[in-house]
mmCIF file of C-alpha atoms in Angstrom:
data_model
loop_
_atom_site.group_PDB
_atom_site.id
_atom_site.type_symbol
_atom_site.label_atom_id
_atom_site.label_comp_id
_atom_site.label_asym_id
_atom_site.label_seq_id
_atom_site.Cartn_x
_atom_site.Cartn_y
_atom_site.Cartn_z
ATOM 1 C CA MET A 1 129.029 159.045 205.915
ATOM 2 C CA ASP A 2 129.612 155.649 207.514
ATOM 3 C CA GLU A 3 127.700 153.467 205.049
ATOM 4 C CA ALA A 4 128.126 150.158 206.890
ATOM 5 C CA GLY A 5 124.901 148.362 207.647
ATOM 6 C CA VAL A 6 122.520 150.693 205.811
ATOM 7 C CA ARG A 7 119.464 148.785 204.602
ATOM 8 C CA ALA A 8 116.810 151.476 204.283
ATOM 9 C CA VAL A 9 116.351 155.099 203.273
ATOM 10 C CA LEU A 10 113.546 157.175 204.780
ATOM 11 C CA PHE A 11 112.402 160.410 203.180
ATOM 12 C CA ASP A 12 110.571 163.542 204.173
ATOM 13 C CA LEU A 13 107.848 164.528 201.672
ATOM 14 C CA ASP A 14 107.500 168.289 201.140
ATOM 15 C CA ASP A 15 110.548 169.950 199.563
ATOM 16 C CA THR A 16 112.318 166.579 199.570
ATOM 17 C CA LEU A 17 110.318 164.353 197.222
ATOM 18 C CA VAL A 18 107.790 166.915 195.984
ATOM 19 C CA PRO A 19 107.602 170.709 196.003
ATOM 20 C CA SER A 20 105.693 172.057 198.984
ATOM 21 C CA GLY A 21 104.143 174.859 196.967
ATOM 22 C CA HIS A 22 104.484 178.570 197.670
ATOM 23 C CA PRO A 23 102.455 179.876 200.635
ATOM 24 C CA ALA A 24 100.623 182.178 198.226
ATOM 25 C CA GLU A 25 99.492 179.130 196.231
ATOM 26 C CA HIS A 26 98.149 177.426 199.333
ATOM 27 C CA ALA A 27 96.339 180.599 200.374
ATOM 28 C CA ALA A 28 94.797 180.948 196.912
ATOM 29 C CA VAL A 29 93.557 177.351 197.003
ATOM 30 C CA ALA A 30 92.073 177.883 200.474
ATOM 31 C CA ARG A 31 90.300 181.070 199.357
ATOM 32 C CA GLY A 32 88.968 179.233 196.314
ATOM 33 C CA MET A 33 87.658 176.491 198.589
ATOM 34 C CA GLY A 34 85.936 179.134 200.705
ATOM 35 C CA ALA A 35 84.211 180.479 197.601
ATOM 36 C CA ASP A 36 83.189 176.925 196.639
ATOM 37 C CA LEU A 37 81.671 176.498 200.106
ATOM 38 C CA GLY A 38 79.799 179.795 200.046
ATOM 39 C CA VAL A 39 81.713 181.287 202.973
ATOM 40 C CA ASP A 40 84.039 184.260 203.277
ATOM 41 C CA PRO A 41 87.167 183.177 201.363
ATOM 42 C CA ASP A 42 89.605 185.055 203.611
ATOM 43 C CA ALA A 43 87.981 183.722 206.788
ATOM 44 C CA PHE A 44 88.147 180.177 205.452
ATOM 45 C CA ALA A 45 91.808 180.578 204.440
ATOM 46 C CA ALA A 46 92.575 181.863 207.938
ATOM 47 C CA ALA A 47 90.809 178.856 209.478
ATOM 48 C CA VAL A 48 92.869 176.507 207.318
ATOM 49 C CA ALA A 49 96.092 178.195 208.429
ATOM 50 C CA ASP A 50 95.078 178.281 212.099
ATOM 51 C CA THR A 51 94.295 174.567 212.233
ATOM 52 C CA PHE A 52 97.468 173.277 210.585
ATOM 53 C CA ASP A 53 98.710 171.366 213.627
ATOM 54 C CA GLU A 54 95.295 169.848 214.337
ATOM 55 C CA ARG A 55 94.927 168.700 210.736
ATOM 56 C CA VAL A 56 98.428 167.273 210.514
ATOM 57 C CA ARG A 57 97.912 165.344 213.753
ATOM 58 C CA GLY A 58 94.714 163.831 212.339
ATOM 59 C CA LEU A 59 92.360 165.474 214.815
ATOM 60 C CA MET A 60 89.820 166.292 212.083
ATOM 61 C CA ALA A 61 89.457 162.833 210.547
ATOM 62 C CA ASP A 62 89.155 162.570 206.755
ATOM 63 C CA VAL A 63 89.079 165.293 204.087
ATOM 64 C CA HIS A 64 85.285 165.438 203.897
ATOM 65 C CA HIS A 65 84.917 165.918 207.650
ATOM 66 C CA THR A 66 87.718 168.480 207.724
ATOM 67 C CA VAL A 67 86.290 170.656 204.958
ATOM 68 C CA ARG A 68 82.774 170.601 206.403
ATOM 69 C CA TYR A 69 84.073 171.362 209.896
ATOM 70 C CA LEU A 70 86.140 174.330 208.708
ATOM 71 C CA ALA A 71 83.195 175.718 206.744
ATOM 72 C CA ARG A 72 80.990 175.567 209.819
ATOM 73 C CA ARG A 73 83.758 177.105 211.902
ATOM 74 C CA VAL A 74 83.477 180.277 209.821
ATOM 75 C CA GLY A 75 79.680 180.311 209.846
ATOM 76 C CA GLY A 76 78.873 178.268 206.751
ATOM 77 C CA SER A 77 76.455 175.419 206.153
ATOM 78 C CA PRO A 78 77.516 174.079 202.765
ATOM 79 C CA THR A 79 75.622 171.600 200.641
ATOM 80 C CA GLU A 80 77.143 168.265 199.757
ATOM 81 C CA SER A 81 77.912 169.463 196.226
ATOM 82 C CA GLN A 82 79.684 172.538 197.599
ATOM 83 C CA VAL A 83 81.803 170.349 199.888
ATOM 84 C CA GLU A 84 82.681 168.064 196.990
ATOM 85 C CA SER A 85 83.708 171.050 194.844
ATOM 86 C CA ALA A 86 86.010 172.332 197.572
ATOM 87 C CA ILE A 87 87.513 168.878 198.084
ATOM 88 C CA THR A 88 88.132 168.482 194.358
ATOM 89 C CA ARG A 89 89.972 171.807 194.301
ATOM 90 C CA LEU A 90 92.174 170.749 197.219
ATOM 91 C CA LEU A 91 92.957 167.285 195.888
ATOM 92 C CA ASN A 92 93.756 168.583 192.411
ATOM 93 C CA PHE A 93 96.258 171.017 193.933
ATOM 94 C CA SER A 94 97.833 168.277 196.056
ATOM 95 C CA LEU A 95 98.116 165.995 193.036
ATOM 96 C CA SER A 96 99.733 168.768 191.004
ATOM 97 C CA LEU A 97 102.523 168.990 193.592
ATOM 98 C CA HIS A 98 103.093 165.243 193.490
ATOM 99 C CA ALA A 99 103.081 165.306 189.680
ATOM 100 C CA ALA A 100 105.984 167.784 189.876
ATOM 101 C CA THR A 101 108.193 165.319 191.791
ATOM 102 C CA TRP A 102 111.881 165.203 190.866
ATOM 103 C CA ALA A 103 112.528 162.064 192.930
ATOM 104 C CA LEU A 104 111.560 159.108 190.736
ATOM 105 C CA PRO A 105 114.953 158.457 189.081
ATOM 106 C CA ALA A 106 116.684 158.406 192.471
ATOM 107 C CA LEU A 107 114.018 156.192 194.035
ATOM 108 C CA GLU A 108 114.258 153.753 191.143
ATOM 109 C CA SER A 109 118.049 153.624 191.445
ATOM 110 C CA LEU A 110 117.932 153.025 195.188
ATOM 111 C CA ARG A 111 115.363 150.248 194.830
ATOM 112 C CA LYS A 112 117.453 148.551 192.130
ATOM 113 C CA ARG A 113 120.400 148.625 194.510
ATOM 114 C CA GLY A 114 118.272 146.804 197.080
ATOM 115 C CA PHE A 115 117.401 149.503 199.594
ATOM 116 C CA LYS A 116 114.085 149.486 201.385
ATOM 117 C CA LEU A 117 112.428 152.888 200.969
ATOM 118 C CA GLY A 118 110.053 154.659 203.324
ATOM 119 C CA LEU A 119 108.277 157.967 203.819
ATOM 120 C CA VAL A 120 107.871 159.937 207.046
ATOM 121 C CA ALA A 121 105.418 162.740 206.261
ATOM 122 C CA ASP A 122 103.852 165.447 208.380
ATOM 123 C CA CYS A 123 100.682 165.875 206.327
ATOM 124 C CA GLY A 124 96.938 166.342 206.339
ATOM 125 C CA ALA A 125 94.233 163.976 205.174
ATOM 126 C CA GLU A 126 94.415 165.267 201.606
ATOM 127 C CA THR A 127 97.779 163.531 201.170
ATOM 128 C CA VAL A 128 96.277 160.214 202.246
ATOM 129 C CA ALA A 129 93.350 160.773 199.867
ATOM 130 C CA ILE A 130 95.528 161.353 196.801
ATOM 131 C CA TRP A 131 98.254 158.845 197.672
ATOM 132 C CA PRO A 132 96.934 156.006 195.459
ATOM 133 C CA GLN A 133 97.252 158.359 192.468
ATOM 134 C CA SER A 134 100.630 159.791 193.482
ATOM 135 C CA PRO A 135 103.527 158.856 191.178
ATOM 136 C CA LEU A 136 105.504 158.150 194.362
ATOM 137 C CA ALA A 137 103.208 155.400 195.634
ATOM 138 C CA ASP A 138 104.720 152.542 193.630
ATOM 139 C CA HIS A 139 108.267 153.492 194.638
ATOM 140 C CA LEU A 140 108.002 153.351 198.430
ATOM 141 C CA ASP A 141 107.773 150.246 200.592
ATOM 142 C CA ALA A 142 106.183 151.924 203.614
ATOM 143 C CA VAL A 143 104.683 155.262 204.530
ATOM 144 C CA SER A 144 104.055 156.940 207.871
ATOM 145 C CA PHE A 145 101.494 159.755 207.628
ATOM 146 C CA SER A 146 101.252 161.949 210.717
ATOM 147 C CA CYS A 147 97.502 162.462 210.247
ATOM 148 C CA GLN A 148 97.091 158.683 210.702
ATOM 149 C CA THR A 149 99.673 158.048 213.413
ATOM 150 C CA GLY A 150 98.954 161.257 215.346
ATOM 151 C CA VAL A 151 102.701 161.859 215.711
ATOM 152 C CA ARG A 152 104.670 164.682 214.104
ATOM 153 C CA LYS A 153 108.401 165.033 213.575
ATOM 154 C CA PRO A 154 110.713 165.390 215.443
ATOM 155 C CA ASP A 155 108.870 163.097 217.884
ATOM 156 C CA SER A 156 110.661 159.740 217.891
ATOM 157 C CA GLY A 157 107.460 157.854 217.130
ATOM 158 C CA ALA A 158 107.267 159.306 213.636
ATOM 159 C CA TYR A 159 110.539 157.610 212.680
ATOM 160 C CA LEU A 160 110.054 154.421 214.690
ATOM 161 C CA VAL A 161 106.760 153.696 212.928
ATOM 162 C CA ALA A 162 108.410 153.802 209.506
ATOM 163 C CA ALA A 163 111.406 151.713 210.577
ATOM 164 C CA ALA A 164 109.088 149.100 212.071
ATOM 165 C CA ALA A 165 107.044 148.978 208.869
ATOM 166 C CA LEU A 166 110.227 148.316 206.895
ATOM 167 C CA GLU A 167 111.358 145.738 209.458
ATOM 168 C CA VAL A 168 114.725 147.422 209.982
ATOM 169 C CA ARG A 169 116.495 148.878 212.995
ATOM 170 C CA THR A 170 116.834 152.650 213.198
ATOM 171 C CA GLY A 171 120.622 152.260 213.004
ATOM 172 C CA GLU A 172 120.168 150.666 209.579
ATOM 173 C CA CYS A 173 118.343 153.733 208.227
ATOM 174 C CA VAL A 174 119.405 156.922 206.505
ATOM 175 C CA TYR A 175 116.880 159.749 206.838
ATOM 176 C CA VAL A 176 116.732 162.420 204.128
ATOM 177 C CA GLY A 177 114.877 165.712 204.496
ATOM 178 C CA ASP A 178 115.091 169.458 204.002
ATOM 179 C CA GLY A 179 115.437 169.977 207.757
ATOM 180 C CA ALA A 180 112.123 171.627 208.573
ATOM 181 C CA ASP A 181 110.689 171.146 212.074
ATOM 182 C CA HIS A 182 114.017 169.809 213.408
ATOM 183 C CA GLU A 183 113.394 166.565 211.541
ATOM 184 C CA LEU A 184 117.094 165.788 210.999
ATOM 185 C CA SER A 185 118.109 166.120 214.634
ATOM 186 C CA GLY A 186 114.986 164.122 215.518
ATOM 187 C CA ALA A 187 116.074 161.307 213.209
ATOM 188 C CA GLU A 188 119.587 161.339 214.649
ATOM 189 C CA ALA A 189 118.142 161.121 218.157
ATOM 190 C CA VAL A 190 116.685 157.690 217.342
ATOM 191 C CA GLY A 191 119.956 156.469 215.833
ATOM 192 C CA MET A 192 119.472 157.202 212.145
ATOM 193 C CA ARG A 193 122.113 158.644 209.870
ATOM 194 C CA THR A 194 120.916 161.831 208.218
ATOM 195 C CA VAL A 195 121.334 163.808 205.000
ATOM 196 C CA ARG A 196 119.889 167.219 204.261
ATOM 197 C CA PHE A 197 118.365 167.716 200.824
ATOM 198 C CA ARG A 198 118.187 171.261 199.526
ATOM 199 C CA SER A 199 116.996 171.494 195.935
ATOM 200 C CA ARG A 200 118.637 174.119 193.783
ATOM 201 C CA ALA A 201 115.260 175.798 193.290
ATOM 202 C CA LEU A 202 114.757 176.038 197.051
ATOM 203 C CA GLU A 203 118.267 177.384 197.542
ATOM 204 C CA GLU A 204 117.547 180.130 195.019
ATOM 205 C CA LEU A 205 114.216 180.905 196.676
ATOM 206 C CA ASP A 206 115.860 181.167 200.113
ATOM 207 C CA GLU A 207 118.953 183.053 198.935
ATOM 208 C CA GLY A 208 119.902 185.624 201.499
ATOM 209 C CA VAL A 209 117.752 184.051 204.235
ATOM 210 C CA ALA A 210 119.944 183.319 207.254
ATOM 211 C CA SER A 211 117.554 181.140 209.270
ATOM 212 C CA ASP A 212 118.428 177.461 209.641
ATOM 213 C CA PRO A 213 115.390 175.158 209.944
ATOM 214 C CA ASP A 214 117.363 172.649 212.034
ATOM 215 C CA PRO A 215 120.192 174.477 213.851
ATOM 216 C CA ASP A 216 120.858 171.515 216.172
ATOM 217 C CA TRP A 217 121.978 169.375 213.245
ATOM 218 C CA SER A 218 125.183 169.319 211.227
ATOM 219 C CA GLY A 219 125.987 166.864 208.492
ATOM 220 C CA PRO A 220 126.131 166.275 204.738
ATOM 221 C CA THR A 221 123.911 168.259 202.368
ATOM 222 C CA ILE A 222 122.998 167.322 198.802
ATOM 223 C CA SER A 223 121.117 169.164 196.044
ATOM 224 C CA ASP A 224 120.362 166.098 193.906
ATOM 225 C CA LEU A 225 118.757 162.958 195.343
ATOM 226 C CA GLY A 226 120.777 160.932 192.850
ATOM 227 C CA GLU A 227 123.839 161.608 195.002
ATOM 228 C CA LEU A 228 122.443 159.254 197.639
ATOM 229 C CA VAL A 229 123.258 156.156 195.597
ATOM 230 C CA GLY A 230 126.956 156.906 195.731
ATOM 231 C CA MET A 231 126.888 158.004 199.375
ATOM 232 C CA ILE A 232 125.433 154.971 201.110
ATOM 233 C CA GLY A 233 126.923 151.965 199.370
ATOM 234 C CA ILE A 234 125.231 148.643 198.709
ATOM 235 C CA PRO A 235 122.788 147.027 201.178
ATOM 236 C CA ILE A 236 121.967 143.392 201.639
ATOM 237 C CA PRO A 237 119.708 142.053 198.845
ATOM 238 C CA ARG A 238 116.037 142.991 198.923
ATOM 239 C CA GLU A 239 113.491 140.365 199.833
ATOM 240 C CA GLY A 240 110.510 140.249 197.509
ATOM 241 C CA SER A 241 107.830 141.580 199.837
ATOM 242 C CA ALA A 242 104.787 143.707 199.104
ATOM 243 C CA SER A 243 104.795 147.454 199.706
ATOM 244 C CA ARG A 244 103.336 148.341 203.091
ATOM 245 C CA THR A 245 102.040 151.344 204.949
ATOM 246 C CA PHE A 246 101.243 152.206 208.545
ATOM 247 C CA VAL A 247 97.526 152.747 209.146
ATOM 248 C CA SER A 248 95.842 153.354 212.507
ATOM 249 C CA GLY A 249 98.421 151.464 214.528
ATOM 250 C CA ASN A 250 98.854 148.494 212.195
ATOM 251 C CA VAL A 251 101.248 147.684 209.387
ATOM 252 C CA VAL A 252 99.145 146.452 206.473
ATOM 253 C CA PRO A 253 99.687 145.742 202.761
ATOM 254 C CA TRP A 254 99.375 148.830 200.596
ATOM 255 C CA GLY A 255 99.552 147.560 197.036
ATOM 256 C CA SER A 256 99.886 149.752 193.952
ATOM 257 C CA LYS A 257 98.976 153.379 193.412
ATOM 258 C CA ARG A 258 95.838 152.163 191.665
ATOM 259 C CA SER A 259 94.577 150.590 194.888
ATOM 260 C CA SER A 260 91.000 151.503 195.784
ATOM 261 C CA ARG A 261 91.981 152.024 199.418
#
C-alpha cells in the first residue's frame, strides 16, 4: 500500500470492529421481542427482517418508534411496558456484540501514532441508542451512522460524511471493512485506499463458501487489525480536538461514551 499522506483510518462496524452475530441469534432476539410485545413471535421476526433497509436508512426514527411500529404492523397494540421490555432485549443484545469487540488494542495503537479514526456504519437506531455505552465510543473521533444520514454504503455520501467530520480529504483516508455491500469498491470510488479485514473466526465460518461480498475490489487483506499500524506508516501529528460525530446533517461534539446524548 502507498502509505504517503495517510492521516485517517475509517472502519466498517459489523464483522470489522465487532461481531455481527449469527443470523440465528438475531432471529431469536426478534422472536423474543415479539413475545415481549404480545404478538406472534415469528410474524414479528419476519417484519424485522423485511424492514432492514428502511430501518438502516433511518425511515423509522428512533428505537421506540420502530418497535411500536413493527408491533402494529403485525397486528399488535403493545403497552408502554411491553415496548420497553422489547427495547431492553434488543439493546442488551446489541451491547453484547460491542462488548465482544477485538478492536481496542489496534484502535489505541493507531491513535497513539496520530491517526484520526472514524466509523462508517450501516446500522439501525439501536446502534445509536447503545453507542454511549459502547467500548468503541472513546476510541473514535467521528462516526457516520446510516440511520442518521439516510445514506448506505457503497453510496459515496456515506464515506464523504465521515471524511468531512474528520476534516481530511478522501485521498488521506484508508477504509477498512469486511467487504459486505460492495463497501470497499465504494470507498475506492471516492479516492480512499482500502483494506479488507477478515477475522479468523469469520474465515472459519465461511470456509468452503465461494461467494465474494465485493467482487469488484482487489487489494490487501488482513486477519488482525493490529497489522494496520505497520501497513500505513506514520501520519502528521494529531491535533488535540474533541471527538465528533455526524448527526442530522451537522458535525457536532460527541464527548465520551458516558455522554447522556
